Tab-separated table of C-alpha atoms and ligand atoms in Angstrom:
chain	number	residue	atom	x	y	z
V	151	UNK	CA	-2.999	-13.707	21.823
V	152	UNK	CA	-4.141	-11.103	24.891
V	153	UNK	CA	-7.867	-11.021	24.666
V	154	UNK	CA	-8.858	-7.288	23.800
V	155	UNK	CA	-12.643	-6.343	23.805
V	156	UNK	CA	-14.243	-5.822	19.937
V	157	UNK	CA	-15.746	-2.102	18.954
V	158	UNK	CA	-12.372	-0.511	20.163
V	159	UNK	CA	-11.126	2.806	18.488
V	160	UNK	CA	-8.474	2.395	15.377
V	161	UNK	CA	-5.335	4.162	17.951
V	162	UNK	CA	-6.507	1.637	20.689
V	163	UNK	CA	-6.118	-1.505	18.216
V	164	UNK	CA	-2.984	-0.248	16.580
V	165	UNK	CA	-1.495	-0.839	20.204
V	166	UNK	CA	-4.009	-3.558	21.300
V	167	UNK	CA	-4.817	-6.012	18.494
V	168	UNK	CA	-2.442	-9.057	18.026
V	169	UNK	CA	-0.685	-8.602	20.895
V	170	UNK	CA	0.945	-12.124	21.912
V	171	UNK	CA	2.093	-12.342	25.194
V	172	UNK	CA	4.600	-15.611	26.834
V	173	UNK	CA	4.876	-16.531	30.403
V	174	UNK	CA	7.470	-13.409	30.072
V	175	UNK	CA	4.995	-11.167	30.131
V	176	UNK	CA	6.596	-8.572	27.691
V	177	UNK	CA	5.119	-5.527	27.735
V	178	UNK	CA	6.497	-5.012	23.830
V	179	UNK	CA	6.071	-8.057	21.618
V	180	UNK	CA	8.098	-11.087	21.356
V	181	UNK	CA	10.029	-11.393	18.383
V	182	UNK	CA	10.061	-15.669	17.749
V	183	UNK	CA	13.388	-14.834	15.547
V	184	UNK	CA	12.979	-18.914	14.407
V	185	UNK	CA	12.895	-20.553	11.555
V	186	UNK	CA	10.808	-23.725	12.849
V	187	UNK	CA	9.384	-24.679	16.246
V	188	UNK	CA	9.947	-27.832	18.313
V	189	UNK	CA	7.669	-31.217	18.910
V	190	UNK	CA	7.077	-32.675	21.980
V	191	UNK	CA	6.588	-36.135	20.007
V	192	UNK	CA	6.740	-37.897	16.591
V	193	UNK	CA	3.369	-38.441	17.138
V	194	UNK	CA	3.064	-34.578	18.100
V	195	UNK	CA	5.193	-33.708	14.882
V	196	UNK	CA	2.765	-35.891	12.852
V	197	UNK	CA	-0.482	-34.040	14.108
V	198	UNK	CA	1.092	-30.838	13.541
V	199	UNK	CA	2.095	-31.526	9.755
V	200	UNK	CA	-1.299	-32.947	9.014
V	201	UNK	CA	-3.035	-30.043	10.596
V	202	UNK	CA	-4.723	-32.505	13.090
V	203	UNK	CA	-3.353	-30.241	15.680
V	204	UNK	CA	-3.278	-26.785	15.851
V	205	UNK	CA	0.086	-25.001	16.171
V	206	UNK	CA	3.805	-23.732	14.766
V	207	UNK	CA	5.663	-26.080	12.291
V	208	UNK	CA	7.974	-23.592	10.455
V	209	UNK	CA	8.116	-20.285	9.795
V	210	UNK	CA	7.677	-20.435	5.947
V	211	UNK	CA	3.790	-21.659	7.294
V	212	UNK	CA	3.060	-19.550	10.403
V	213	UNK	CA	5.207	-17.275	13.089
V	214	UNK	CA	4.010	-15.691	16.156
V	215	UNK	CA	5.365	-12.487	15.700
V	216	UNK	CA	3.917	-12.033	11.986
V	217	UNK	CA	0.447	-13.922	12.835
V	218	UNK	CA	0.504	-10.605	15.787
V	219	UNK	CA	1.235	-8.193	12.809
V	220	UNK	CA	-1.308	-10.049	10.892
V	221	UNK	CA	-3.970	-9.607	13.479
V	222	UNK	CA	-3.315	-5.655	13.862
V	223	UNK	CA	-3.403	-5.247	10.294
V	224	UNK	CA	-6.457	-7.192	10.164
V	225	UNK	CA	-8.366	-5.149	12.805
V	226	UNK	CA	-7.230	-1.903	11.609
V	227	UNK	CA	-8.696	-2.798	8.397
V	228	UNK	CA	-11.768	-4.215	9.166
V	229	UNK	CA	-10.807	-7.112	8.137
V	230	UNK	CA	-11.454	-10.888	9.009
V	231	UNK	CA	-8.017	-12.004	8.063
V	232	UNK	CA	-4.737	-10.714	7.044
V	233	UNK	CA	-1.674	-12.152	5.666
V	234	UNK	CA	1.662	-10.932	5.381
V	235	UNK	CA	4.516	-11.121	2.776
V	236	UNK	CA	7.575	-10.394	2.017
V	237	UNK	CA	7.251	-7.136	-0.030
V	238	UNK	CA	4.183	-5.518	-1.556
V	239	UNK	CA	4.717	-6.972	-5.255
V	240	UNK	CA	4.973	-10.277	-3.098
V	241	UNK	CA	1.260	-9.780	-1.881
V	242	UNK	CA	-0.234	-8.513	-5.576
V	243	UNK	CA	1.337	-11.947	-7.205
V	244	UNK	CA	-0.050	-14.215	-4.708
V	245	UNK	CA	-3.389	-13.211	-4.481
V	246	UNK	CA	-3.651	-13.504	-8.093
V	247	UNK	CA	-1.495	-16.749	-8.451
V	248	UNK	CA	-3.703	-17.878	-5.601
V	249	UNK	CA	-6.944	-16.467	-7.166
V	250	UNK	CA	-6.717	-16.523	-11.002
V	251	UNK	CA	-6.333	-18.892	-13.932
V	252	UNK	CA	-4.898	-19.005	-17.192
V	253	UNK	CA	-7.420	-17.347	-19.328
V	254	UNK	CA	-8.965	-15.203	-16.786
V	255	UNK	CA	-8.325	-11.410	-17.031
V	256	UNK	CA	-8.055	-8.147	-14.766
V	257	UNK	CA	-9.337	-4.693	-15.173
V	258	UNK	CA	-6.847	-2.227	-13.826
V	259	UNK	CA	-5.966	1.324	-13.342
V	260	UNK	CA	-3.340	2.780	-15.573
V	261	UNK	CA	-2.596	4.702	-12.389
V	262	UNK	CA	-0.863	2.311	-10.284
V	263	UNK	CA	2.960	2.081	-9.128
V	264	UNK	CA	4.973	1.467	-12.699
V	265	UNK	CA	6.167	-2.171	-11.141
V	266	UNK	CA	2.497	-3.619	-10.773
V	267	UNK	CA	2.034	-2.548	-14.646
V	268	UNK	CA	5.174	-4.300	-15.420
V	269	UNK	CA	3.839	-7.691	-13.264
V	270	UNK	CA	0.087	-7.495	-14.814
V	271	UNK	CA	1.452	-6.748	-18.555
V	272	UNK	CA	5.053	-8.410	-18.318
V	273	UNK	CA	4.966	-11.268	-16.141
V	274	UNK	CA	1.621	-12.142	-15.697
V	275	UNK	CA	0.821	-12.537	-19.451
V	276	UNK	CA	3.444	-15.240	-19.864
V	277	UNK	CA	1.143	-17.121	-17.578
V	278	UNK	CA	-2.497	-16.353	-19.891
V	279	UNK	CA	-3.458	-13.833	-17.819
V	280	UNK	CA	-4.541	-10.702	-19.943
V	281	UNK	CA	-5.045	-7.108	-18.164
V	282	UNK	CA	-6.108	-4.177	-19.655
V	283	UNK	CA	-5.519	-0.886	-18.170
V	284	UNK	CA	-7.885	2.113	-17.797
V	285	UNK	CA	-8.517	5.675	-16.839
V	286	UNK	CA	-9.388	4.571	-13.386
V	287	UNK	CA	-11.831	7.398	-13.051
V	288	UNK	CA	-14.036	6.717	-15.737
V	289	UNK	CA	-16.599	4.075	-14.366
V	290	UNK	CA	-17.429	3.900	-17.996
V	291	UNK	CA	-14.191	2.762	-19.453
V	292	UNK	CA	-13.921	0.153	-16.270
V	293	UNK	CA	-17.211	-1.428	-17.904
V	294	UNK	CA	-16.506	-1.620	-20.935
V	295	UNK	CA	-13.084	-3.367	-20.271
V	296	UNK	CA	-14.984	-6.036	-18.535
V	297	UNK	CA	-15.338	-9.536	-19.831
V	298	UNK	CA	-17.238	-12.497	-19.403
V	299	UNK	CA	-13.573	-13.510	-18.187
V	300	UNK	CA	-12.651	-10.507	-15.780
V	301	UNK	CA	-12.255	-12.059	-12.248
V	302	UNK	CA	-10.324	-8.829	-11.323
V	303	UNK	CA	-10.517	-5.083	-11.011
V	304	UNK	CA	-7.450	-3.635	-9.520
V	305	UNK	CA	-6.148	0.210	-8.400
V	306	UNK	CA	-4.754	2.715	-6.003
V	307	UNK	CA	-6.714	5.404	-4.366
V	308	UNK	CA	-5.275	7.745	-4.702
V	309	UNK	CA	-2.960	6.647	-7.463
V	310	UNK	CA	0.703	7.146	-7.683
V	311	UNK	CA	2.334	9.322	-8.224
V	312	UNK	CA	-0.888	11.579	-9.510
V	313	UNK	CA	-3.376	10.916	-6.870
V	314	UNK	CA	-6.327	10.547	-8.617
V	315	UNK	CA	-9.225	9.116	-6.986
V	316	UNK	CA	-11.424	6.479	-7.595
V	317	UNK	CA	-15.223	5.721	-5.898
V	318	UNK	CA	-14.469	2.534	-4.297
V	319	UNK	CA	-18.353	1.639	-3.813
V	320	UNK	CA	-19.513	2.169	-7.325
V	321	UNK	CA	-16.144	0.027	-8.290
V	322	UNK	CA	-17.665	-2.415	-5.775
V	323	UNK	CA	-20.987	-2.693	-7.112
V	324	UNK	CA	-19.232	-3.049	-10.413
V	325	UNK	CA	-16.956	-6.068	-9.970
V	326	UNK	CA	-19.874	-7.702	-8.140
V	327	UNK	CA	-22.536	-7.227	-10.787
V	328	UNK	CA	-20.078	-9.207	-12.902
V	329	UNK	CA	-18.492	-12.144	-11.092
V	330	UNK	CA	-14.918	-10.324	-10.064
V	331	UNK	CA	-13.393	-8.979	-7.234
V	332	UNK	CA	-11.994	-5.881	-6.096
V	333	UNK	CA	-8.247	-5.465	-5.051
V	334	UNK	CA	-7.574	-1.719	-4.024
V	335	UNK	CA	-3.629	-1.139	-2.922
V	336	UNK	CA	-4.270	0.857	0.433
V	337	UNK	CA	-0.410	2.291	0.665
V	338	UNK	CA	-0.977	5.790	-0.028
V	339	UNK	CA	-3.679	6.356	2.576
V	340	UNK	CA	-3.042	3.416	4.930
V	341	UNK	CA	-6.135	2.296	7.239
V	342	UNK	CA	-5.780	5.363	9.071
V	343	UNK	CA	-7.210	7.550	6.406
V	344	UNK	CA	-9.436	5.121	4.420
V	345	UNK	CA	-11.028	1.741	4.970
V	346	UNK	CA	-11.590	0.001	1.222
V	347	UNK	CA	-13.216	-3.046	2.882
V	348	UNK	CA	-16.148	-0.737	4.008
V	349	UNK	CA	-16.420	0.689	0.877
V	350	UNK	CA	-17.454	-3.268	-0.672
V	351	UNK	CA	-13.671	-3.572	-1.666
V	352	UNK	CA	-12.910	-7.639	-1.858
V	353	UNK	CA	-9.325	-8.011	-0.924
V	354	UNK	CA	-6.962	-4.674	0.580
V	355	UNK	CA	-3.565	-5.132	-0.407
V	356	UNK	CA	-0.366	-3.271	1.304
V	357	UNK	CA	3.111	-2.143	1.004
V	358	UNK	CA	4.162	-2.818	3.892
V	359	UNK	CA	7.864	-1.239	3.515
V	360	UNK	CA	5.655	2.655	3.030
V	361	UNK	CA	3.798	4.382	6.008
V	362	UNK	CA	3.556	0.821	7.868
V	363	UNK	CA	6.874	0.659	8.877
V	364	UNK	CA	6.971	4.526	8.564
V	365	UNK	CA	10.935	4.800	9.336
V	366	UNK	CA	12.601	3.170	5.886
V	367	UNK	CA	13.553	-0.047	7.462
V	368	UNK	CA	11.761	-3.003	6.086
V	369	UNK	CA	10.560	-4.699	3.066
V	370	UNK	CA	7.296	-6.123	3.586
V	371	UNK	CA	3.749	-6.409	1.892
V	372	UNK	CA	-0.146	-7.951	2.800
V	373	UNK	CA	-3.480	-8.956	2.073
V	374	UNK	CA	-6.553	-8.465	4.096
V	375	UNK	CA	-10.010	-9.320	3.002
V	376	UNK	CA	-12.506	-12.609	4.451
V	377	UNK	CA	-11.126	-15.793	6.152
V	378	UNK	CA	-12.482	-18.119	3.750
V	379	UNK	CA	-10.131	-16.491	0.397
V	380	UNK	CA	-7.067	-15.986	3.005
V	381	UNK	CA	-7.087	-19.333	4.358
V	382	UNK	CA	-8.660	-21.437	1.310
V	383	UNK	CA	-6.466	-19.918	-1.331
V	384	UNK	CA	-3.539	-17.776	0.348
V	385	UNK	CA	-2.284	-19.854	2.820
V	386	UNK	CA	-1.886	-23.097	0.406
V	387	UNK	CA	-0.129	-20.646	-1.854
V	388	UNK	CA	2.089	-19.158	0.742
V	389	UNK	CA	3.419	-22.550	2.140
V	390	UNK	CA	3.983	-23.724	-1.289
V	391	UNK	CA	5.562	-20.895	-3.027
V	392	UNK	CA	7.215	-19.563	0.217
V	393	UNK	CA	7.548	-15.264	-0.168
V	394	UNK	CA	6.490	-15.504	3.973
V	395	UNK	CA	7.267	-12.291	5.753
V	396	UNK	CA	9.790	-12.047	7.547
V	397	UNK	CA	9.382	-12.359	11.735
V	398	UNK	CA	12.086	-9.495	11.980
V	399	UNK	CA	10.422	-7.421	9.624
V	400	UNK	CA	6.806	-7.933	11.201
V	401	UNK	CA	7.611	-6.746	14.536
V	402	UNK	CA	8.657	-3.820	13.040
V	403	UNK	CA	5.893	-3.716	11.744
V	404	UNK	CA	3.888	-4.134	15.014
V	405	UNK	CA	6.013	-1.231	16.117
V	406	UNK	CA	5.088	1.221	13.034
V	407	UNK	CA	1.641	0.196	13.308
V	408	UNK	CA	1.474	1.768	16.799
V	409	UNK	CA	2.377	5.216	16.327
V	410	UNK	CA	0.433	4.831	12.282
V	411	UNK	CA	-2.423	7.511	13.156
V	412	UNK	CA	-0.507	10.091	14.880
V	413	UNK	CA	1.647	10.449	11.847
V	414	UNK	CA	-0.582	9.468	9.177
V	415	UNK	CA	-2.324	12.987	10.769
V	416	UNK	CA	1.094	14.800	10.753
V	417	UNK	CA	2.258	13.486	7.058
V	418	UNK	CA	-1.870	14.931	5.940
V	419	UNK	CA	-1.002	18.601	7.770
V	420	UNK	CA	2.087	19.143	6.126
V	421	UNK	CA	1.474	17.771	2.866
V	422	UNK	CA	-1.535	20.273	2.548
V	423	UNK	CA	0.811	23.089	3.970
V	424	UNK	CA	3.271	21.915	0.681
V	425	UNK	CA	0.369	21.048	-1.681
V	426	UNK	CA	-1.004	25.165	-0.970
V	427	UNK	CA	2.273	27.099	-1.022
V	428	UNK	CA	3.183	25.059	-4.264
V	429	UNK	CA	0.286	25.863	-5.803
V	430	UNK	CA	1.037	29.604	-5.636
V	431	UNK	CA	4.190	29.488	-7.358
V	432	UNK	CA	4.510	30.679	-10.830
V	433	UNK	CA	7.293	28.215	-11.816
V	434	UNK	CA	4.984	24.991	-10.568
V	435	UNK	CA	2.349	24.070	-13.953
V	436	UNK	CA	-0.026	21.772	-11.498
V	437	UNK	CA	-0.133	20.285	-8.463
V	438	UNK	CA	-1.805	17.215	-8.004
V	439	UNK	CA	-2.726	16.645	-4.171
V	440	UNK	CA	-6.390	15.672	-3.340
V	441	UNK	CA	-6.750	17.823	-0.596
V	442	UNK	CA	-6.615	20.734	-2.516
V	443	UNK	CA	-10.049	21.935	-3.642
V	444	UNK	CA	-9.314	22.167	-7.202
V	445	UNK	CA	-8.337	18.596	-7.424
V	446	UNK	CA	-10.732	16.808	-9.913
V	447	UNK	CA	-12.162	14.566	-7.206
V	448	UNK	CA	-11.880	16.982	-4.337
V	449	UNK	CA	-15.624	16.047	-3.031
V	450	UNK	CA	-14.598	12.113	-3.358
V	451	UNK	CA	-11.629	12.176	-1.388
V	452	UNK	CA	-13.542	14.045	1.612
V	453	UNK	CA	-16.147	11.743	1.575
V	454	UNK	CA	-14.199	8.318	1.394
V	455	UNK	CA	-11.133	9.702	3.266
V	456	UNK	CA	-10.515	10.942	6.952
V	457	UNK	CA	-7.851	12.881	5.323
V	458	UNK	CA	-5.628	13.432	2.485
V	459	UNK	CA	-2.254	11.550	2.957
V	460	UNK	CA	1.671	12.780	2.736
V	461	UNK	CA	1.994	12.249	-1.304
V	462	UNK	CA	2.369	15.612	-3.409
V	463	UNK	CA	3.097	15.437	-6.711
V	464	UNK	CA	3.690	18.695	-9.179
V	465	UNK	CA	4.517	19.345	-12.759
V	466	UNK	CA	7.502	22.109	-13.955
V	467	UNK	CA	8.407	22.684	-17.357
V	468	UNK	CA	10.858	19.997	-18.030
V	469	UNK	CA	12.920	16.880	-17.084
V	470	UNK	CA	15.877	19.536	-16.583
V	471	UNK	CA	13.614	22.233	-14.071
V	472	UNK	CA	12.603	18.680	-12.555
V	473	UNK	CA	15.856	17.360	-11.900
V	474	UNK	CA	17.379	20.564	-11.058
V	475	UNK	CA	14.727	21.072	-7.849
V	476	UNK	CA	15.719	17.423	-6.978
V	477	UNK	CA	19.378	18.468	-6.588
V	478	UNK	CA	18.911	21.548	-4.686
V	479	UNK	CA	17.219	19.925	-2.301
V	480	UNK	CA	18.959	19.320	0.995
V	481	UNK	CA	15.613	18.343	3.389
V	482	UNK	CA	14.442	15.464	0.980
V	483	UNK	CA	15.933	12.270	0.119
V	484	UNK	CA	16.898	11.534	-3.231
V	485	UNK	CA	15.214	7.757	-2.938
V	486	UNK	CA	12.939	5.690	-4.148
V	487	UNK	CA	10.563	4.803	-0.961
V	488	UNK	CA	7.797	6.694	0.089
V	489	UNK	CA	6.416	7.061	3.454
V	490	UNK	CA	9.225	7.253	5.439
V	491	UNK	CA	9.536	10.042	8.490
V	492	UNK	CA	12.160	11.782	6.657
V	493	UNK	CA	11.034	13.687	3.288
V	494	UNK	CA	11.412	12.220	-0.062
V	495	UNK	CA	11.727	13.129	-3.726
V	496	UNK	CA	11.162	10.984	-6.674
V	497	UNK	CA	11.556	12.071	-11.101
V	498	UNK	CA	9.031	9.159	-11.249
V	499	UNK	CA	9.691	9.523	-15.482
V	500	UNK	CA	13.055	8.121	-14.791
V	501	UNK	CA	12.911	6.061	-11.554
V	502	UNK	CA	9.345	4.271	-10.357
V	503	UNK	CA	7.994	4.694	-13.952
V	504	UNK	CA	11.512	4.279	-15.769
V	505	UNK	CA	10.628	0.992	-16.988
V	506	UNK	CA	7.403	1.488	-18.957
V	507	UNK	CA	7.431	2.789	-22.172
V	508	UNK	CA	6.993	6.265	-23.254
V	509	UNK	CA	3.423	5.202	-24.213
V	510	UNK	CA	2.683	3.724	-21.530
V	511	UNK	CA	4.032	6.804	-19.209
V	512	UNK	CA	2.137	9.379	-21.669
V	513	UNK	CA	-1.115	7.645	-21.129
V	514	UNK	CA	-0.505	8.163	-17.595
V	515	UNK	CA	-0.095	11.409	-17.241
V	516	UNK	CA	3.249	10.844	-16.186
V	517	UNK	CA	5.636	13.539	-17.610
V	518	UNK	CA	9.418	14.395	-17.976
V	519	UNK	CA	8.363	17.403	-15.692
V	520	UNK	CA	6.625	15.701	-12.935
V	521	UNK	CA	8.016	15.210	-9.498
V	522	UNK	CA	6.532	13.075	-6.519
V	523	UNK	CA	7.120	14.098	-2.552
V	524	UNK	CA	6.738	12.217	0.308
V	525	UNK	CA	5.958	14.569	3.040
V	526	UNK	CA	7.749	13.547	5.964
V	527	UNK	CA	7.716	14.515	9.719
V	528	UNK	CA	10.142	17.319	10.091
V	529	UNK	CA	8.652	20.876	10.720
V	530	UNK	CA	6.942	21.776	7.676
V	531	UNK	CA	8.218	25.492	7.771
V	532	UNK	CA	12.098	24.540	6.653
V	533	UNK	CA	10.432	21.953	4.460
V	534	UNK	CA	8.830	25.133	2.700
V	535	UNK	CA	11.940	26.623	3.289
V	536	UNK	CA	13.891	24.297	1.441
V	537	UNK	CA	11.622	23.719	-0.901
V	538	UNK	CA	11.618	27.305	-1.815
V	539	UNK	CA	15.305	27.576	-2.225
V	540	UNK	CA	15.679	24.523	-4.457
V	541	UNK	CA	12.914	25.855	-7.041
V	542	UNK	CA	14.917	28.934	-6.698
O	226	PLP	C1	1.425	1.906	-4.238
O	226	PLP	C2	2.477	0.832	-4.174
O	226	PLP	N1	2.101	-0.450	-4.181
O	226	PLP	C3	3.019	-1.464	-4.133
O	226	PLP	C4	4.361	-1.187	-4.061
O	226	PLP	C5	5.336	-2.338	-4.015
O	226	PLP	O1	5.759	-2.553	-2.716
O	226	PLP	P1	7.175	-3.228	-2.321
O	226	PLP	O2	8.237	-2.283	-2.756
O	226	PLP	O3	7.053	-3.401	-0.850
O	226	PLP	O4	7.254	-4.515	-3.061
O	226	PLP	C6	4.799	0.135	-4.031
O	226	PLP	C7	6.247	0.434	-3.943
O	226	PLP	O5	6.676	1.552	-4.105
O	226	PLP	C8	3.831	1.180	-4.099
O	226	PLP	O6	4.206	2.464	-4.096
């Protein structure tokens, strides 16, 4: 890797950090599109394998191109250490397949993406690991959920799709007071707009395949937090169990990464533009955007957050008002990604969410009427615009 000094600015790393440069000489990163690398010996072969010798062996183990995406990640971060995966569920199974036991049990929001409920409660219990889920605002209720068994407290900030807002430090004292660590999924906000490591957060985890890649592309997923859990318990895991990102996908990656503040700014300015002119239409119940001032944790957000993120959701009266807006749209995709340049609209009740029970959606907050934007890069005026036509 191209030795770049330490202290630099976030823009200057997203360009800088990780960058691996051959004999070449590339001025944009190599992609090592190979599934294992050559020996120059048996003997060579042997060191390698026994890890007598530093260096490539197969892809499933380490790449050049994802180890550079690794490193970015890792410095944007704050991290020591990243790893990458092949898709963001990828990442939230195998740091707690690489972390956890049978018996032990995790604390997590009720706000998070419907799929990680349906891994913690679904698949994960099959395995003896309990979770419950709580109001991830309530420091409270995350205490009293805690056992002498909780090794994890998980959540979003700000959750999806209703971007609530969580204090990361008191959740950070918390975990630490008793024993367990804290996982917070950074894919709303992205490193550009919040830092959970700072914060005391244990382990950061990503979707990858959101505002990292930033163009709808690629599936991909990681984990940043210390050396020691990343190479003690998440490398092992990775080798063994194998969901390795891909090296195509992470130099995309490196790519999105580059231009990641410039439209993590953008995707903040026109969201708030959305969030506001929502907000004074009589047809909208609530809009739940954290930028705007009467969003319950308003005063968090500005002081944990550079900014507020692309990700508006509102309420109307009903599944059909809600479903109506989503096909009069013509500006936003009808899709179920988020953080892509070009707009998007989800019914999370009957997509993301779909799966859980009606329970389970009502103690989320997540109703028939609700809708979920991504706001994307076009001009935010014939966003408006087309908003405004399709709410009619
Ligand atoms: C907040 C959040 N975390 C994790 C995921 C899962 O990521 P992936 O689809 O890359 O597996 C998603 C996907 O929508 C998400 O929105």
């Amino acid at each position: 890797m191209t030795d770049i000094p330490e202290e630099l600015a976030l823009a200057t790393l997203a360009c800088r950090a990780g960058q691996y440069q051959t004999s070449e000489l590339e001025q944009s990163e190599a992609l090592f599109l190979s599934s294992s690398f050559c020996f120059e010996s048996a003997a060579q072969a042997a060191a390698r394998f026994s890890g007598d010798e530093e260096g490539n062996v197969y892809s499933r183990f380490t790449n050049p191109t994802v180890r550079g995406f690794e490193q970015r990640l890792a410095a944007m971060e704050g991290g020591e250490r990243a790893i990458g995966t092949s898709s963001g569920m990828s990442a939230i199974l195998s740091l707690v397949m690489a972390t956890l036991v049978s018996g032990d049990e995790i604390v997590a929001s009720r706000s998070v993406f419907g799929t990680t409920v349906n891994l913690f409660k679904n698949v994960l219990s099959k395995f003896g690991i309990v979770t419950t889920l709580v109001d991830m605002t309530n420091l409270d209720a995350w205490e009293r959920a805690m056992t002498s068994r909780t090794r994890m407290l998980f959540l979003e900030t700000p959750s999806n799709p209703l971007t609530d807002v969580a204090d990361l430090q008191a959740l950070a004292d918390l975990a630490h007071q008793h024993g367990a660590q804290l996982v917070v999924d950074n894919c709303f906000c992205t490193p550009v707009l919040q830092r959970p490591l700072e914060f005391g957060a244990d382990v950061v985890v990503h979707s990858a395949t959101k505002y990292l890649d930033g163009q709808g592309r690629c599936l991909g997923g990681a984990l940043v937090g210390s050396s020691a859990l990343m190479e003690e318990r998440l490398v092992p895991f990775l080798r063994s169990a194998g969901p390795t990102m891909s090296p195509f996908n992470a130099w995309v990656f490196l790519k999105g990464l580059e231009t990641l503040q410039i439209r993590m700014e953008r995707h903040s300015r026109s969201a708030t533009v959305v969030a506001r002119w929502l907000d004074e239409h009589p047809a909208v119940r609530r809009v739940y955007y954290p930028g705007l001032e009467s969003h319950p944790q308003y005063a968090l957000a500005r002081a944990q957050q550079s900014d507020f993120g692309g990700i508006v959701s509102f309420d109307v009266a009903d599944r059909a008002a809600a479903w109506r807006i989503v096909d009069n749209l013509r500006l936003f995709s009808i899709t179920a990604n988020l953080g892509d340049a070009k707009s998007i609209v989800t019914h999370p009740a009957t997509t993301t969410h779909g799966r859980l029970s009606a329970e389970d959606r009502e103690s989320m907050n997540v109703g028939e009427g609700l809708l979920r934007l991504s706001v994307g890069l076009e001009d935010p005026n014939d966003l408006l615009c087309d908003i405004e036509q399709a709410i009619g």
